[in-house]
Coordinates of C-alpha atoms in Angstrom, one line a residue:
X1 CA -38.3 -44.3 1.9
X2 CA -35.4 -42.4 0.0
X3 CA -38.0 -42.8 -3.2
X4 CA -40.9 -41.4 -1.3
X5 CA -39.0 -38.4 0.1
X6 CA -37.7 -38.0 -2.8
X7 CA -40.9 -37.3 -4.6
X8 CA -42.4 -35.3 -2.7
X9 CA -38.9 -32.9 -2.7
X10 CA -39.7 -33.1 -6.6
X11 CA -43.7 -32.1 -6.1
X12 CA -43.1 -29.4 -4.0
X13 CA -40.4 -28.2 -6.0
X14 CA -42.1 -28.3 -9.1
X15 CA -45.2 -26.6 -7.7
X16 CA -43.2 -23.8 -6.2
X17 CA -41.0 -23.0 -9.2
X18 CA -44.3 -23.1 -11.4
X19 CA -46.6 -21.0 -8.4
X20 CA -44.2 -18.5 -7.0
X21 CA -43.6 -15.0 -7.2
X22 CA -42.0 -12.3 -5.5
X23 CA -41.2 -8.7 -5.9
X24 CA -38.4 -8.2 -3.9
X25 CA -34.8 -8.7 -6.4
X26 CA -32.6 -10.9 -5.5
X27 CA -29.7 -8.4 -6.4
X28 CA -26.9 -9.3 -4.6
X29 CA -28.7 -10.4 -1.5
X30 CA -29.3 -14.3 -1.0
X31 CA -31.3 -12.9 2.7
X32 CA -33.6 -10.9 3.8
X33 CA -32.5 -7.4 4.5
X34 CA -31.0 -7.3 7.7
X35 CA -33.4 -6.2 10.4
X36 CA -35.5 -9.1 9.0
X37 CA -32.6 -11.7 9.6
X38 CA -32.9 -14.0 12.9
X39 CA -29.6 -12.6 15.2
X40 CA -29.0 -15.4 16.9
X41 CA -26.6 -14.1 18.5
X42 CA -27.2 -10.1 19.0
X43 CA -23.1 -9.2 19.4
X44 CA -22.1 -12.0 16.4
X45 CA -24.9 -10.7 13.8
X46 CA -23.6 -6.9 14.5
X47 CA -20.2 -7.9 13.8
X48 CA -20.9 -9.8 10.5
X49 CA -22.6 -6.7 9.3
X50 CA -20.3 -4.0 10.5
X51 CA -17.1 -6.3 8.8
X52 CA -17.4 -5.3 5.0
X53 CA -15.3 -7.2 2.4
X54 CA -16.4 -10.4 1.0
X55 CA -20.5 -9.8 0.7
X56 CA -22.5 -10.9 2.9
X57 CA -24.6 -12.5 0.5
X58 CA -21.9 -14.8 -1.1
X59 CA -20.9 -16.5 2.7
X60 CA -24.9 -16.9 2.9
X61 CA -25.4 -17.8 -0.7
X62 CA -22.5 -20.6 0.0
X63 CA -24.1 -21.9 2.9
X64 CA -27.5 -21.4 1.4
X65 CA -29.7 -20.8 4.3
X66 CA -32.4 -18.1 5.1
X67 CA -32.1 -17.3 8.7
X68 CA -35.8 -16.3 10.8
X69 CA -36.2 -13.2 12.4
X70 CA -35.1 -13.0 15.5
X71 CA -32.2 -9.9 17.1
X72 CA -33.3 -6.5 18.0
X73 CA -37.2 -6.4 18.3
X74 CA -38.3 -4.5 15.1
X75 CA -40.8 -1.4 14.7
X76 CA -42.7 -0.5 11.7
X77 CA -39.5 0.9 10.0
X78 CA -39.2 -2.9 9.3
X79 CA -41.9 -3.4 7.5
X80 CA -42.4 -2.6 3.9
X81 CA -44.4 0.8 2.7
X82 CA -48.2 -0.3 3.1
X83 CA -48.7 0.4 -0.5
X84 CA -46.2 -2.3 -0.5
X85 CA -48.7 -4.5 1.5
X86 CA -52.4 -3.2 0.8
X87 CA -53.4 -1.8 -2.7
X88 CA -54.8 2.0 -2.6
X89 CA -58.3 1.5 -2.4
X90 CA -58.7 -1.0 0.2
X91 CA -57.8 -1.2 4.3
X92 CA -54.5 -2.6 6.0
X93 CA -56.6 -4.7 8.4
X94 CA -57.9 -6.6 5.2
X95 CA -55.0 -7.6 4.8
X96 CA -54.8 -9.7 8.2
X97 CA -53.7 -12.9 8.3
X98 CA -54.7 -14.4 4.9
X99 CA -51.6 -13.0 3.0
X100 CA -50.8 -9.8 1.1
X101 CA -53.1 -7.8 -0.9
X102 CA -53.5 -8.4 -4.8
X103 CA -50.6 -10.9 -4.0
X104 CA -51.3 -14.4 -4.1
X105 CA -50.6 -15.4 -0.6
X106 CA -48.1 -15.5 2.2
X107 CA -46.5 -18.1 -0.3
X108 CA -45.2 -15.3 -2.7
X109 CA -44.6 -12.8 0.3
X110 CA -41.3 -11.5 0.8
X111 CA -42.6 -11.5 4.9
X112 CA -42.6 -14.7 7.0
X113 CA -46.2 -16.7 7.4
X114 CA -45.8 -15.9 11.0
X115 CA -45.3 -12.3 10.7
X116 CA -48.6 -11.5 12.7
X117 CA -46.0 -13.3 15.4
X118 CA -43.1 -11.1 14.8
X119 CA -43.1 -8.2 17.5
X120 CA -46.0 -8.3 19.1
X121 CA -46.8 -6.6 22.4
X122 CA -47.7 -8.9 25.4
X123 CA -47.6 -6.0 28.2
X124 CA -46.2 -2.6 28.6
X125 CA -42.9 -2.9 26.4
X126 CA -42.6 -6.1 26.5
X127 CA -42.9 -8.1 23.0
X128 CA -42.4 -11.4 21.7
X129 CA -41.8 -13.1 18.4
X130 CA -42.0 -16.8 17.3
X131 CA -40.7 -18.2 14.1
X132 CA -38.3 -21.1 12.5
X133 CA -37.0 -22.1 9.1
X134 CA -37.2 -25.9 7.4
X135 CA -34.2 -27.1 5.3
X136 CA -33.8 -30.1 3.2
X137 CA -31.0 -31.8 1.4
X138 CA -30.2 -34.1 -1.0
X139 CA -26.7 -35.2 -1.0
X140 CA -24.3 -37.9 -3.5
X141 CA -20.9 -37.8 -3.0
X142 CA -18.7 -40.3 -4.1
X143 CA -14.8 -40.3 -2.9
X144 CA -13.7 -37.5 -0.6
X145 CA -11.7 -37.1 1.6
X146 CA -14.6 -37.3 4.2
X147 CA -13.4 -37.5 8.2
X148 CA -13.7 -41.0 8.5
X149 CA -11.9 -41.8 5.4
X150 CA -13.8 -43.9 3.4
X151 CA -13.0 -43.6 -0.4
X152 CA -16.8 -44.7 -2.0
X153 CA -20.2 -43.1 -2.8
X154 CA -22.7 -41.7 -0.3
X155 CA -25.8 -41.0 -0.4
X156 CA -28.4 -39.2 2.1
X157 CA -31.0 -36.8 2.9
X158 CA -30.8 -34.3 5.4
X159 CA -33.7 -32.4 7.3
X160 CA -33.3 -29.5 9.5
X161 CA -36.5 -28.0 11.7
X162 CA -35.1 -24.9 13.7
X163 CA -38.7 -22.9 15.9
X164 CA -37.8 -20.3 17.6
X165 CA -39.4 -18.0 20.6
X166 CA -38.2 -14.5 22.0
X167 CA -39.6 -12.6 24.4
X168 CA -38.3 -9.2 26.3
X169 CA -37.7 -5.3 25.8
X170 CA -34.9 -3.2 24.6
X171 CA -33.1 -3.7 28.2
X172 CA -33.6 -7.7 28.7
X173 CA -35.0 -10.4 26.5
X174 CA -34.9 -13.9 26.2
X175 CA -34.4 -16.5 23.1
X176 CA -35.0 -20.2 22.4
X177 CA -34.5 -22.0 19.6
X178 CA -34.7 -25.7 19.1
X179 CA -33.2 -28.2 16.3
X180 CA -34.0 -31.2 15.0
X181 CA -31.5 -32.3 12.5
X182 CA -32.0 -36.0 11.3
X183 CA -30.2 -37.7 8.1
X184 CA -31.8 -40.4 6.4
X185 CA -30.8 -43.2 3.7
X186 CA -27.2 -42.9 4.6
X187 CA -24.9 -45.5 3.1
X188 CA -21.5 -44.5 5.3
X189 CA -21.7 -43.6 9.4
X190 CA -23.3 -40.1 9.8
X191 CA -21.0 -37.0 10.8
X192 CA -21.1 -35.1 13.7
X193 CA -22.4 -32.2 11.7
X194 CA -25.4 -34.3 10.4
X195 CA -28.2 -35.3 13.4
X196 CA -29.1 -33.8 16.4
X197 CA -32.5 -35.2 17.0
X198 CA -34.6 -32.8 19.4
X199 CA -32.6 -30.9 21.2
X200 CA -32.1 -27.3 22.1
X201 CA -29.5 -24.8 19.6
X202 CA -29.4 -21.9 21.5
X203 CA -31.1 -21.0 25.0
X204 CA -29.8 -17.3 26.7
X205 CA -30.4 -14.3 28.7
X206 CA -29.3 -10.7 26.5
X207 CA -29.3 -7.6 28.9
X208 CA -28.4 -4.0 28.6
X209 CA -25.8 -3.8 31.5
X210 CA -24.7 0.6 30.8
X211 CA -26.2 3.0 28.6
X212 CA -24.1 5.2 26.9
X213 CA -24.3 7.9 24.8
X214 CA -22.1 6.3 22.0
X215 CA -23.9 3.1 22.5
X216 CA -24.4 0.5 24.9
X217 CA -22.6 -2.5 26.6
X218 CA -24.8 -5.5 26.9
X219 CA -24.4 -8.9 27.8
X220 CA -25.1 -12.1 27.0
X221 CA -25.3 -15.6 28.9
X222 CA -26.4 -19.2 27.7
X223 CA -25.9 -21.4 25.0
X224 CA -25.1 -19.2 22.1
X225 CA -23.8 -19.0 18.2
X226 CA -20.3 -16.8 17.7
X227 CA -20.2 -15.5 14.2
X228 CA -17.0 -12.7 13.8
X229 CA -15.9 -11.7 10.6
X230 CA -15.6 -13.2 7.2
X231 CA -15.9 -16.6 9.0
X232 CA -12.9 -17.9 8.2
X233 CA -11.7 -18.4 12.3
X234 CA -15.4 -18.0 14.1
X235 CA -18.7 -19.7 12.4
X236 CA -22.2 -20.5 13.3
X237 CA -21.3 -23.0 10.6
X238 CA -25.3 -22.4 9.3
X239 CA -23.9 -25.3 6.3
X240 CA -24.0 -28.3 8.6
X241 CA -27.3 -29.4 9.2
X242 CA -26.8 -29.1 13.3
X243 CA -25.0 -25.5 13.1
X244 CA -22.5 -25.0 15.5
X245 CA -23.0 -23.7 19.2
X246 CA -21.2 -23.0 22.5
X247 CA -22.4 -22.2 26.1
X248 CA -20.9 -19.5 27.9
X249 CA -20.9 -15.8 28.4
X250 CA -20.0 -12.2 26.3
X251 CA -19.9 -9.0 26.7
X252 CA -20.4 -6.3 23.5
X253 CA -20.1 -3.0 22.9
X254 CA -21.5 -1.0 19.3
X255 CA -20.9 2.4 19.0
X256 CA -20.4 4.6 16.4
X257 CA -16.8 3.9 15.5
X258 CA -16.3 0.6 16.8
X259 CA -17.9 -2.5 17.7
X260 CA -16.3 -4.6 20.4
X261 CA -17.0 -8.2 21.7
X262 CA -15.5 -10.3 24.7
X263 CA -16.5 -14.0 25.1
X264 CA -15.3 -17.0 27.1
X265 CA -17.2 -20.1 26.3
X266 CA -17.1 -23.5 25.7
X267 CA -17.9 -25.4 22.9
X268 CA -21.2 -27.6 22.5
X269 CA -22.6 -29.8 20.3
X270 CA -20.8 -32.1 17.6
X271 CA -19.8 -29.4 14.9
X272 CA -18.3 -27.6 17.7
X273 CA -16.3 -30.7 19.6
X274 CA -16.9 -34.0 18.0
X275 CA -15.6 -35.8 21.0
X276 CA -19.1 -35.0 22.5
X277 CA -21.5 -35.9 19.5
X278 CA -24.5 -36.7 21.5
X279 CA -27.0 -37.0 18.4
X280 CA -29.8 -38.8 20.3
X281 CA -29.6 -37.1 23.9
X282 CA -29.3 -33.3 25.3
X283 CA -26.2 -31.5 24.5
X284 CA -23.4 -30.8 27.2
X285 CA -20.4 -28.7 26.2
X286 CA -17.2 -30.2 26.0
X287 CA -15.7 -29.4 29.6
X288 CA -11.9 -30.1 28.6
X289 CA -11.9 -26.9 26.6
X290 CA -12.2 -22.9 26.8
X291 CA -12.8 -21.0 24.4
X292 CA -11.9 -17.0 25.0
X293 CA -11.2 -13.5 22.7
X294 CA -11.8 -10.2 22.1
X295 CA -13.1 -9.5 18.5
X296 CA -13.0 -5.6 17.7
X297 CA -14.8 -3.9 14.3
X298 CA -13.1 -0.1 13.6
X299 CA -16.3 0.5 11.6
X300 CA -14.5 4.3 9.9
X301 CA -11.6 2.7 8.0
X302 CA -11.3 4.4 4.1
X303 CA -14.0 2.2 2.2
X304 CA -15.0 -0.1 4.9
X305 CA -13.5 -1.9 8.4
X306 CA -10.6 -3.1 10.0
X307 CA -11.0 -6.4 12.4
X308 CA -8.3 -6.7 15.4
X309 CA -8.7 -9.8 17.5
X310 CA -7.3 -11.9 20.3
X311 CA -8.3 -15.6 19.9
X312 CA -7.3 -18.2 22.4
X313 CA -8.1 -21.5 22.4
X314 CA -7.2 -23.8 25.1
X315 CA -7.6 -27.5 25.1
X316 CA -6.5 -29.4 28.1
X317 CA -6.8 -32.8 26.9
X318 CA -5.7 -32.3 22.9
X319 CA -5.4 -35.0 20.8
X320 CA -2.2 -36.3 19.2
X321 CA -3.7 -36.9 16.1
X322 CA -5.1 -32.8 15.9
X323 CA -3.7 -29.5 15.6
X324 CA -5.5 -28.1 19.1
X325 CA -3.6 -27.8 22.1
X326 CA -3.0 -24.3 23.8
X327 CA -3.4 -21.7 21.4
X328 CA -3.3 -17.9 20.8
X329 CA -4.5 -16.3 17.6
X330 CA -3.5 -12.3 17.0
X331 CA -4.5 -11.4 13.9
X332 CA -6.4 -8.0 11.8
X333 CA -8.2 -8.0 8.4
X334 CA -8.8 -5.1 6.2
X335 CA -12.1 -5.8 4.1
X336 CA -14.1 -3.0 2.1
X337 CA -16.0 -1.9 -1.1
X338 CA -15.2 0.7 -3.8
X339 CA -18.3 1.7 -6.3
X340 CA -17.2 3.6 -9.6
X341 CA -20.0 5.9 -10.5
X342 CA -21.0 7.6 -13.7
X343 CA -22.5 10.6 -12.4
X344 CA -25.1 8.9 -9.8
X345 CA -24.8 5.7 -11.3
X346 CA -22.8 2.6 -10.3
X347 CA -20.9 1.0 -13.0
X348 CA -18.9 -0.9 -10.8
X349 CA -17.7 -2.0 -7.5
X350 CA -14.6 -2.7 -6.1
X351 CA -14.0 -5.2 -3.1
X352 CA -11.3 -6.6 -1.2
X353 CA -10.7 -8.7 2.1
X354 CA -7.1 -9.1 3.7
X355 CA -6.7 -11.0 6.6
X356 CA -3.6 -12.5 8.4
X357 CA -2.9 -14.0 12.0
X358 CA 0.2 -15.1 14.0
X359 CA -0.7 -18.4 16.1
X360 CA 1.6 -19.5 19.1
X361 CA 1.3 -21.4 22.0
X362 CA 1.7 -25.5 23.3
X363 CA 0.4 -28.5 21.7
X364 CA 0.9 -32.3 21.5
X365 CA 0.9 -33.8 18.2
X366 CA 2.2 -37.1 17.1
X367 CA 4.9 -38.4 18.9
X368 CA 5.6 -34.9 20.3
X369 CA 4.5 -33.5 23.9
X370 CA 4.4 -30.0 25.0
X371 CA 5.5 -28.6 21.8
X372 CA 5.6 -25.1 20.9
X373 CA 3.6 -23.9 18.2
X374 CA 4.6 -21.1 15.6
X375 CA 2.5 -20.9 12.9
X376 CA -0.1 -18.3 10.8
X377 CA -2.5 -17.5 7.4
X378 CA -2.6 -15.4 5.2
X379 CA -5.6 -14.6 3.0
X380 CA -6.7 -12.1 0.4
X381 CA -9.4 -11.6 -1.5
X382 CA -10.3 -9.0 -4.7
X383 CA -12.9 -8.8 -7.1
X384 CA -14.6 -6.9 -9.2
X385 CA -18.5 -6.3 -10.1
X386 CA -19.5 -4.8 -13.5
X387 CA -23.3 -3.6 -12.2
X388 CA -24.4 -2.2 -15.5
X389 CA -23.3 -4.8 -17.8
X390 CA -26.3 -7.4 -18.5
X391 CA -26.3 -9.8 -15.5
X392 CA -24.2 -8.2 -13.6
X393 CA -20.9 -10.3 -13.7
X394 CA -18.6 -10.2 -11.1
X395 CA -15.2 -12.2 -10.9
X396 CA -12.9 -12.6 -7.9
X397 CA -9.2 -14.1 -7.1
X398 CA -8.6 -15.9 -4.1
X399 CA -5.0 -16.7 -2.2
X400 CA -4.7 -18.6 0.7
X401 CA -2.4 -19.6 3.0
X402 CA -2.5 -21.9 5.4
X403 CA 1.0 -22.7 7.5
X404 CA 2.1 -26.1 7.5
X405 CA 5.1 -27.5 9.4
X406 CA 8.9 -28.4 8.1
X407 CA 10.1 -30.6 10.3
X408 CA 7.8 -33.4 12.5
X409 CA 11.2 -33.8 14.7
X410 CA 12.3 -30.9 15.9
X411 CA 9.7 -30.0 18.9
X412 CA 8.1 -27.3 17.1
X413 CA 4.5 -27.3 15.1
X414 CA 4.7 -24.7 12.4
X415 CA 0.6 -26.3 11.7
X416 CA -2.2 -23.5 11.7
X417 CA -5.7 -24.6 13.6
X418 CA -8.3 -22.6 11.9
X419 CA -10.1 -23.1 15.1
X420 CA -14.5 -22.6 13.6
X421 CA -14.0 -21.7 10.4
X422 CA -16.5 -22.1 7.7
X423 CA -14.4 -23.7 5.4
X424 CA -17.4 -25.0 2.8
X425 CA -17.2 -21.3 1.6
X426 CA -13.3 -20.7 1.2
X427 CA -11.5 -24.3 0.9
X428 CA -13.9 -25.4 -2.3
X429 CA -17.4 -26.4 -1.7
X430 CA -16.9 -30.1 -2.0
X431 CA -15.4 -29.8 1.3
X432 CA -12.4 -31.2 1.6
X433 CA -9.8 -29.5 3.7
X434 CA -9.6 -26.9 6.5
X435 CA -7.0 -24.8 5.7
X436 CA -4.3 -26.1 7.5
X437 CA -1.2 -26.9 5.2
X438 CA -2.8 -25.2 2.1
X439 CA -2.5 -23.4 -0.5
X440 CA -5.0 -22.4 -2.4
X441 CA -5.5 -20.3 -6.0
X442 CA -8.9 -19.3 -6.7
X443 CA -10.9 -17.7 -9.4
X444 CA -14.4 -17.2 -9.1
X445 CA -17.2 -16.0 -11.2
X446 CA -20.8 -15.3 -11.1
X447 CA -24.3 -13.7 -13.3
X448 CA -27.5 -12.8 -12.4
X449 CA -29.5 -14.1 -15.7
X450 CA -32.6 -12.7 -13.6
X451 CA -33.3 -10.9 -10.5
X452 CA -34.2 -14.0 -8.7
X453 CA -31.3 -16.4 -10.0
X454 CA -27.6 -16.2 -9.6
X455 CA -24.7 -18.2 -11.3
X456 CA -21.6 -19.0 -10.1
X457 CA -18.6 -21.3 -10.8
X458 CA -15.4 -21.3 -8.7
X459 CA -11.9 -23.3 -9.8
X460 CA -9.3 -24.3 -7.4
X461 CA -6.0 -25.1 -7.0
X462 CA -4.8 -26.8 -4.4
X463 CA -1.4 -27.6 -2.8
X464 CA 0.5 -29.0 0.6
X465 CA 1.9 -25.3 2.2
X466 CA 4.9 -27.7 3.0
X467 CA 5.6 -30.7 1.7
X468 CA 6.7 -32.5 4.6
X469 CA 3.1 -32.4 6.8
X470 CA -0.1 -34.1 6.6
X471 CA -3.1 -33.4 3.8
X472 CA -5.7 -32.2 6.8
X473 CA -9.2 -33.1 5.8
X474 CA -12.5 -30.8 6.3
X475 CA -12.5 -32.0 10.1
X476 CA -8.8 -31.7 10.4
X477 CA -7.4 -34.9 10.5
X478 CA -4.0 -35.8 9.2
X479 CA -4.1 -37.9 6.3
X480 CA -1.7 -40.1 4.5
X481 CA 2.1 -39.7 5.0
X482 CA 3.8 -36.5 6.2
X483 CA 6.2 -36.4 3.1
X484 CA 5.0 -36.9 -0.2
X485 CA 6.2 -36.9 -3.9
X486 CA 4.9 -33.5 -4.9
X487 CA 2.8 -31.1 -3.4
X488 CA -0.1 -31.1 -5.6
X489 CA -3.2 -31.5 -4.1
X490 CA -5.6 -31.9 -6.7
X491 CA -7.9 -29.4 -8.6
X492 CA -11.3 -28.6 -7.6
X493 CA -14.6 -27.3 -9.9
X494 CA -17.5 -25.8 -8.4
X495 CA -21.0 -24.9 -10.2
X496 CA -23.5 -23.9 -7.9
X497 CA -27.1 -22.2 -9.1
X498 CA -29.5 -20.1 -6.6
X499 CA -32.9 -19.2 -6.9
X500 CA -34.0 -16.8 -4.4
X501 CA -38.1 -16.8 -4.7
X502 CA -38.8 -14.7 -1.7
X503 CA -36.9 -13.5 1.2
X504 CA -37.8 -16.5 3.1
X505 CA -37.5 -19.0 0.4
X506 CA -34.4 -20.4 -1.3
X507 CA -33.6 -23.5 -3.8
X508 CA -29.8 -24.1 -4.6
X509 CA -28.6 -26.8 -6.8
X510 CA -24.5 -27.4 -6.8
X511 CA -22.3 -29.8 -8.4
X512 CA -18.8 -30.2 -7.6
X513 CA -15.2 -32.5 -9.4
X514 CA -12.2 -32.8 -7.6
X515 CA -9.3 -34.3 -9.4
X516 CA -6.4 -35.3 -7.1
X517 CA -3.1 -34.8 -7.3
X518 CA 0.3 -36.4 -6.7
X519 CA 0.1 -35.5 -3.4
X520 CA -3.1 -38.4 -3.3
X521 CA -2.3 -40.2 -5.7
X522 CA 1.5 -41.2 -4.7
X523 CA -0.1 -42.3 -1.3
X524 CA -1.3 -46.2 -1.2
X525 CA -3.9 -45.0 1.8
X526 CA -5.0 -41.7 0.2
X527 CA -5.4 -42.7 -3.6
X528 CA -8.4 -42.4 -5.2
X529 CA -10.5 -41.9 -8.1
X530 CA -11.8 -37.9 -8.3
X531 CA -14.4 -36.9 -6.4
X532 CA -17.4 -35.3 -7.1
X533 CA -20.4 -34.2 -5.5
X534 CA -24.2 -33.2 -6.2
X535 CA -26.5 -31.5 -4.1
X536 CA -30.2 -29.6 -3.9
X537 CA -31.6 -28.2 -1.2
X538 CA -34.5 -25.8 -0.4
X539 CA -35.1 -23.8 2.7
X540 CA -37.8 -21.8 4.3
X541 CA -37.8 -19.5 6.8
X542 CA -41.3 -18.5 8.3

């Protein structure tokens, strides 16, 4: 089986790499623009792109997905010019559904193959779309520090099938969209984040509830993704093959000046809550926990936006072996962009993204009930890119900090939860921790050697925030001993290569060492040899 997957992976690769072609750049987008991305969720995608700071194309690039259309029904502004599309001397309508004209097909289109299914009318205003996306991937990984703690290798495939269907008008509308996530030729148990065989990812009901003059308030009930920020609290988690979803309500508001969400939800399927990892039956959200905030995007800060946001998080049955519990999250970020220009031309851009957050409340941990919780991050990123240097380098530093807690004795949990975070694109790609009780020093780099192809490679430094708390793995479990000889971590390499063919199409290859520190090594249960990890994987949107 794994050899006969694997070869046609190979053939299909091969025949792409040596058949495609599109016009569209890749420069410094890893997606299609974004009126041609799928929304999901209407109030989450709006927030993503009205928080600037860390690209949008490097948390996509990381995660390496290429979303279907789906959001806002589009008009022809969406489109590209018809000269784009149909060659001067001959008819649009010749173009139809065969491909694009004097191209070579829908195969080296920057549209969809179903975009005669994108926007169409079905009566009056009312219009429908129907797309989905494919993903594949290869995994070996030998020795992380995976959530069930196994130190060996692993090998596996994972496929990801994601249709979708919306139908409605710019004052209601309705979305679907199924999953099928399977893994195959695993040598360890499968993760909650891996299979979810047939089942629906998102189901809701989006309705224009006022009309204002600044913008509108709409709402939103079902089975939805949350996606707020930079990522770091609130993810879709598009990385994991089953994505992560809740069910529940929101409200939203986008004007001109701000954006703001409400939302009280629970979460859903195993990324979400792995205590209800139902990977061969329908979904149900996990009823022991509410999940609540108010996520607000000041969209006329100098250079870019500031974030203010509410999070609270209230489990009712936590776990003494996670930090969960009853939890509030106040926190801000500042993210934005600065180009230098040479009379109209960019020579280079400046970015940054701050972001902090106080967390209090009640939580059981350990031995410990009912114990109050002071704790917080910090994070901060800077970078520049040099745009008219020859492929277009760009480097960036990286802090975090993730609180970790002094004293296991004394009644109080100094431990940050990082709640949904998309930690495969801050905490190292090998995916290893989830913030909590970290430090991290990062500088990362990356080229464009053509427009379709971008290079990057990210280092790592890694340590315990305080020495006498747990190393928390990627699905934050405590591991090892709470005081260790040294806080050293480990350090972690990360080489990861895109090629963007089209707007829809995407092949990434990464390869990823971690060598462990003291803070492993001293520990009989924890130690190791160093990890490292390969992976491709190709995705299609249509």
């Amino acid at each position: 089986m794994r050899v006969r997957s694997m070869f046609f992976v190979a053939l299909v690769s091969l025949s792409t790499f040596g058949t495609l072609y599109a016009d569209q750049p890749f420069s410094n987008q890893s997606t299609p623009p974004a009126k041609w991305l799928n929304a999901n969720s209407l109030a989450s995608d709006q927030q993503a792109e009205e928080s600037a700071g860390i690209d949008e194309a490097t948390v996509v690039e990381l995660v390496g997905h290429v979303l279907p259309t789906s959001g806002p029904f589009c008009d022809d502004s969406c489109l590209p010019p018809v000269t784009d599309r149909c060659d001067s001397t001959s008819s649009c309508d010749s173009c139809g559904t065969h491909g694009l004209c004097g191209k070579d097909g829908w195969l080296s289109s920057d549209e969809p193959l179903l975009k005669d299914y994108r926007n169409q009318t079905l009566f009056g205003d009312v219009k429908y779309s129907v797309g989905g996306e494919l993903r594949y991937r290869y995994m070996d990984e030998h020795n992380r520090l995976r959530p069930q703690g196994a130190a060996r290798r692993d090998t596996y495939q994972l496929w990801r099938f994601t249709p979708f269907m919306e139908v409605g008008n710019d004052w209601i509308k309705g979305y679907v969209q199924g999953i099928d996530a399977s893994a195959f030729d695993e040598d360890l148990p499968i993760l909650p984040i891996d299979e979810n065989r047939w089942d629906l990812l998102q189901y809701y009901v989006d309705a224009r509830l006022i009309e204002l003059d600044g913008g509108d308030v709409r709402g939103q009930l079902g089975r939805i993704f949350l996606n707020y920020g930079d990522q770091h609290l609130i993810s879709p988690l598009g990385w994991a093959n089953t994505y992560r979803n809740f069910e529940g309500a929101k409200l939203y508001y986008s004007g001109d000046d701000w954006s703001i969400d409400g939302f009280v939800v629970r979460p859903n399927n195993g990324a979400a809550a792995p205590s209800v990892f139902r990977p061969q039956s329908f979904d149900q959200p996990d009823q022991s926990v509410v999940f609540s905030g108010i996520y607000a995007t000041y969209k006329k800060a100098p250079n870019g936006t500031v974030d203010l946001f509410w999070l609270w998080n209230k489990e009712d049955q936590p776990f003494l072996n996670r930090q969960d519990g009853n939890r509030h999250t106040l926190g801000a970020r500042y993210a934005g962009t600065k180009p230098v220009k040479n009379c109209e031309t960019t020579v280079r851009t400046y970015m940054w993204d701050l972001q902090g957050a106080w967390q209090f409340g009640t939580d059981d941990f350990g031995a410990g009930l009912d114990q109050d919780v002071n704790a917080g991050f910090l994070s901060a990123i800077s970078g520049v890119t040099f745009n008219e240097v020859r492929w277009s380098p760009s480097i960036k530093g990286v802090f975090w900090w993730g609180s970790g807690d002094d004293d296991p004795n004394d009644n109080n949990i100094n431990t940050v939860n990082t709640l949904y975070p998309l930690g495969h694109a801050y905490w190292g790609l090998i995916d290893n921790f989830n913030g909590a009780n970290l430090l991290d020093y990062s500088i990362q780099a990356s080229v464009k050697p053509a427009d379709k192809v971008t290079l990057a490679a990210h280092m790592h430094w890694f340590e315990k925030a305080n020495e006498n708390d747990f190393v928390y793995n990627i699905a934050g479990a405590p591991l090892g001993n709470t005081t260790t000889n040294g806080r050293h971590i480990g350090n972690e390499l990360d080489l990861l290569a895109t090629y963007q063919v089209n707007n829809n199409l995407q092949l990434q290859a990464g390869y990823f060492w971690f060598w462990y520190g003291d803070a492993v090594d001293n520990q009989a249960a924890l130690a190791r040899d160093d990890a490292h990890q390969f992976y491709f994987m190709t995705t299609w949107g249509f």
